[in-house]
PDB file of C-alpha atoms in Angstrom:
ATOM      1  CA  GLN A   1      57.901 256.680 -10.337  1.00  0.00           C
ATOM      2  CA  VAL A   2      59.772 258.051  -7.362  1.00  0.00           C
ATOM      3  CA  GLN A   3      58.300 259.690  -4.416  1.00  0.00           C
ATOM      4  CA  LEU A   4      60.171 261.693  -1.726  1.00  0.00           C
ATOM      5  CA  VAL A   5      58.613 262.271   1.662  1.00  0.00           C
ATOM      6  CA  GLU A   6      60.146 264.828   3.942  1.00  0.00           C
ATOM      7  CA  SER A   7      59.704 265.390   7.672  1.00  0.00           C
ATOM      8  CA  GLY A   8      61.273 267.090  10.610  1.00  0.00           C
ATOM      9  CA  GLY A   9      60.763 270.741   9.867  1.00  0.00           C
ATOM     10  CA  GLY A  10      59.344 273.158  12.468  1.00  0.00           C
ATOM     11  CA  LEU A  11      60.002 276.207  14.527  1.00  0.00           C
ATOM     12  CA  VAL A  12      63.186 276.473  16.591  1.00  0.00           C
ATOM     13  CA  GLN A  13      65.018 279.266  18.410  1.00  0.00           C
ATOM     14  CA  PRO A  14      68.335 280.505  17.302  1.00  0.00           C
ATOM     15  CA  GLY A  15      71.065 278.160  18.255  1.00  0.00           C
ATOM     16  CA  GLY A  16      68.699 275.208  18.322  1.00  0.00           C
ATOM     17  CA  SER A  17      68.751 272.013  16.247  1.00  0.00           C
ATOM     18  CA  LEU A  18      66.494 270.188  13.894  1.00  0.00           C
ATOM     19  CA  ARG A  19      66.860 266.915  12.017  1.00  0.00           C
ATOM     20  CA  LEU A  20      65.250 266.571   8.607  1.00  0.00           C
ATOM     21  CA  SER A  21      64.470 263.283   7.002  1.00  0.00           C
ATOM     22  CA  CYS A  22      63.652 262.317   3.477  1.00  0.00           C
ATOM     23  CA  ALA A  23      62.506 258.844   2.453  1.00  0.00           C
ATOM     24  CA  ALA A  24      62.496 257.807  -1.199  1.00  0.00           C
ATOM     25  CA  SER A  25      60.209 255.153  -2.544  1.00  0.00           C
ATOM     26  CA  GLY A  26      59.300 253.766  -5.909  1.00  0.00           C
ATOM     27  CA  SER A  27      61.408 252.654  -8.932  1.00  0.00           C
ATOM     28  CA  ILE A  28      64.894 253.318  -7.694  1.00  0.00           C
ATOM     29  CA  PHE A  29      67.396 251.095  -9.553  1.00  0.00           C
ATOM     30  CA  SER A  30      70.239 253.399 -10.547  1.00  0.00           C
ATOM     31  CA  MET A  31      72.950 255.088  -8.517  1.00  0.00           C
ATOM     32  CA  TYR A  32      71.722 258.360  -7.176  1.00  0.00           C
ATOM     33  CA  VAL A  33      72.777 261.496  -5.335  1.00  0.00           C
ATOM     34  CA  MET A  34      70.508 262.851  -2.659  1.00  0.00           C
ATOM     35  CA  GLY A  35      70.573 266.321  -1.322  1.00  0.00           C
ATOM     36  CA  TRP A  36      68.832 269.184   0.418  1.00  0.00           C
ATOM     37  CA  TYR A  37      67.973 272.558  -1.033  1.00  0.00           C
ATOM     38  CA  ARG A  38      66.254 275.486   0.562  1.00  0.00           C
ATOM     39  CA  GLN A  39      64.324 278.457  -0.631  1.00  0.00           C
ATOM     40  CA  ALA A  40      63.555 281.534   1.405  1.00  0.00           C
ATOM     41  CA  PRO A  41      60.844 283.991   0.375  1.00  0.00           C
ATOM     42  CA  GLY A  42      61.915 286.210  -2.503  1.00  0.00           C
ATOM     43  CA  LYS A  43      65.156 284.195  -2.988  1.00  0.00           C
ATOM     44  CA  GLN A  44      66.280 281.486  -5.375  1.00  0.00           C
ATOM     45  CA  ARG A  45      66.459 277.936  -4.357  1.00  0.00           C
ATOM     46  CA  GLU A  46      69.958 276.932  -3.332  1.00  0.00           C
ATOM     47  CA  LEU A  47      71.917 273.850  -2.492  1.00  0.00           C
ATOM     48  CA  VAL A  48      72.423 273.130   1.242  1.00  0.00           C
ATOM     49  CA  ALA A  49      74.157 269.792   1.047  1.00  0.00           C
ATOM     50  CA  ASP A  50      74.227 266.606  -0.951  1.00  0.00           C
ATOM     51  CA  ILE A  51      75.673 263.156  -0.666  1.00  0.00           C
ATOM     52  CA  THR A  52      76.537 260.441  -3.223  1.00  0.00           C
ATOM     53  CA  SER A  53      75.804 256.751  -2.964  1.00  0.00           C
ATOM     54  CA  SER A  54      79.351 256.190  -1.740  1.00  0.00           C
ATOM     55  CA  GLY A  55      78.991 258.718   1.015  1.00  0.00           C
ATOM     56  CA  ARG A  56      80.855 261.700  -0.464  1.00  0.00           C
ATOM     57  CA  THR A  57      79.397 264.969   0.854  1.00  0.00           C
ATOM     58  CA  ASN A  58      79.185 268.531  -0.306  1.00  0.00           C
ATOM     59  CA  TYR A  59      78.069 271.517   1.700  1.00  0.00           C
ATOM     60  CA  ALA A  60      77.236 275.145   1.082  1.00  0.00           C
ATOM     61  CA  GLY A  61      79.720 277.450   2.713  1.00  0.00           C
ATOM     62  CA  SER A  62      77.071 279.064   4.924  1.00  0.00           C
ATOM     63  CA  VAL A  63      76.254 275.668   6.605  1.00  0.00           C
ATOM     64  CA  LYS A  64      79.725 274.019   6.895  1.00  0.00           C
ATOM     65  CA  GLY A  65      80.470 273.081  10.482  1.00  0.00           C
ATOM     66  CA  ARG A  66      76.825 273.373  11.476  1.00  0.00           C
ATOM     67  CA  PHE A  67      74.937 270.900   9.291  1.00  0.00           C
ATOM     68  CA  THR A  68      75.611 267.187   8.611  1.00  0.00           C
ATOM     69  CA  ILE A  69      74.100 265.207   5.797  1.00  0.00           C
ATOM     70  CA  SER A  70      73.955 261.469   5.961  1.00  0.00           C
ATOM     71  CA  ARG A  71      72.183 258.661   4.159  1.00  0.00           C
ATOM     72  CA  ASP A  72      70.991 255.068   4.698  1.00  0.00           C
ATOM     73  CA  ASN A  73      71.090 253.335   1.348  1.00  0.00           C
ATOM     74  CA  ALA A  74      69.180 250.303   2.647  1.00  0.00           C
ATOM     75  CA  LYS A  75      66.262 252.632   3.619  1.00  0.00           C
ATOM     76  CA  ASN A  76      66.723 255.035   0.669  1.00  0.00           C
ATOM     77  CA  THR A  77      66.671 257.801   3.238  1.00  0.00           C
ATOM     78  CA  VAL A  78      68.731 260.964   3.620  1.00  0.00           C
ATOM     79  CA  TYR A  79      69.028 263.056   6.740  1.00  0.00           C
ATOM     80  CA  LEU A  80      70.089 266.605   7.475  1.00  0.00           C
ATOM     81  CA  GLN A  81      71.157 267.372  11.093  1.00  0.00           C
ATOM     82  CA  MET A  82      71.055 271.109  11.546  1.00  0.00           C
ATOM     83  CA  ASN A  83      72.790 272.544  14.563  1.00  0.00           C
ATOM     84  CA  SER A  84      73.427 276.112  15.652  1.00  0.00           C
ATOM     85  CA  LEU A  85      70.522 277.368  13.574  1.00  0.00           C
ATOM     86  CA  LYS A  86      70.382 280.996  12.607  1.00  0.00           C
ATOM     87  CA  PRO A  87      67.436 283.098  11.578  1.00  0.00           C
ATOM     88  CA  GLU A  88      68.924 283.255   8.034  1.00  0.00           C
ATOM     89  CA  ASP A  89      68.418 279.419   7.842  1.00  0.00           C
ATOM     90  CA  THR A  90      64.679 280.042   7.703  1.00  0.00           C
ATOM     91  CA  ALA A  91      63.398 278.600   4.484  1.00  0.00           C
ATOM     92  CA  VAL A  92      61.385 275.857   2.847  1.00  0.00           C
ATOM     93  CA  HIS A  93      63.752 272.886   2.626  1.00  0.00           C
ATOM     94  CA  TYR A  94      63.430 270.472  -0.299  1.00  0.00           C
ATOM     95  CA  CYS A  95      64.798 266.973  -0.730  1.00  0.00           C
ATOM     96  CA  LYS A  96      66.141 266.090  -4.090  1.00  0.00           C
ATOM     97  CA  LEU A  97      67.156 262.780  -5.640  1.00  0.00           C
ATOM     98  CA  TRP A  98      69.282 262.674  -8.740  1.00  0.00           C
ATOM     99  CA  ALA A  99      69.360 259.326 -10.582  1.00  0.00           C
ATOM    100  CA  THR A 100      72.737 259.482 -12.286  1.00  0.00           C
ATOM    101  CA  VAL A 101      72.155 256.753 -14.810  1.00  0.00           C
ATOM    102  CA  ARG A 102      68.689 257.761 -15.726  1.00  0.00           C
ATOM    103  CA  ARG A 103      69.660 261.414 -15.615  1.00  0.00           C
ATOM    104  CA  GLN A 104      66.399 262.249 -13.886  1.00  0.00           C
ATOM    105  CA  ASP A 105      65.732 264.216 -10.789  1.00  0.00           C
ATOM    106  CA  TYR A 106      62.925 264.096  -8.177  1.00  0.00           C
ATOM    107  CA  TRP A 107      61.825 266.582  -5.625  1.00  0.00           C
ATOM    108  CA  GLY A 108      60.022 266.354  -2.291  1.00  0.00           C
ATOM    109  CA  GLN A 109      57.166 268.534  -1.270  1.00  0.00           C
ATOM    110  CA  GLY A 110      59.222 270.681   1.057  1.00  0.00           C
ATOM    111  CA  THR A 111      59.299 271.154   4.705  1.00  0.00           C
ATOM    112  CA  GLN A 112      59.324 274.563   6.476  1.00  0.00           C
ATOM    113  CA  VAL A 113      62.187 275.427   8.833  1.00  0.00           C
ATOM    114  CA  THR A 114      61.690 278.565  10.798  1.00  0.00           C
ATOM    115  CA  VAL A 115      64.331 279.948  13.199  1.00  0.00           C
ATOM    116  CA  SER A 116      63.018 282.757  15.318  1.00  0.00           C
ATOM    117  CA  SER A 117      63.023 283.922  18.949  1.00  0.00           C
TER     118      SER A 117
END
């Protein structure tokens, strides 16, 4: 029904930057929230940031001031600009779409972000 394709992950040194992208395709007719989650080995998946259709954003305290989430509704795409990356940001990052009217969520395949010297 809905497919999410993520890209932009990779290896970066501490203090560096990466930009993640997530493009949604398929049957998307309702209002939706898109966001990014991350999961490090041995830890639970946690919210990094999300953004509503109207552009309202929400960030985890650990990334405020460093990350910026944005979306292009025409392209059904969400972005995550990650600056001043730290080793503790290392995790698999997942894109999520929440269809508010359908009350259904969809997940991307995940993209690895590794921050290391």
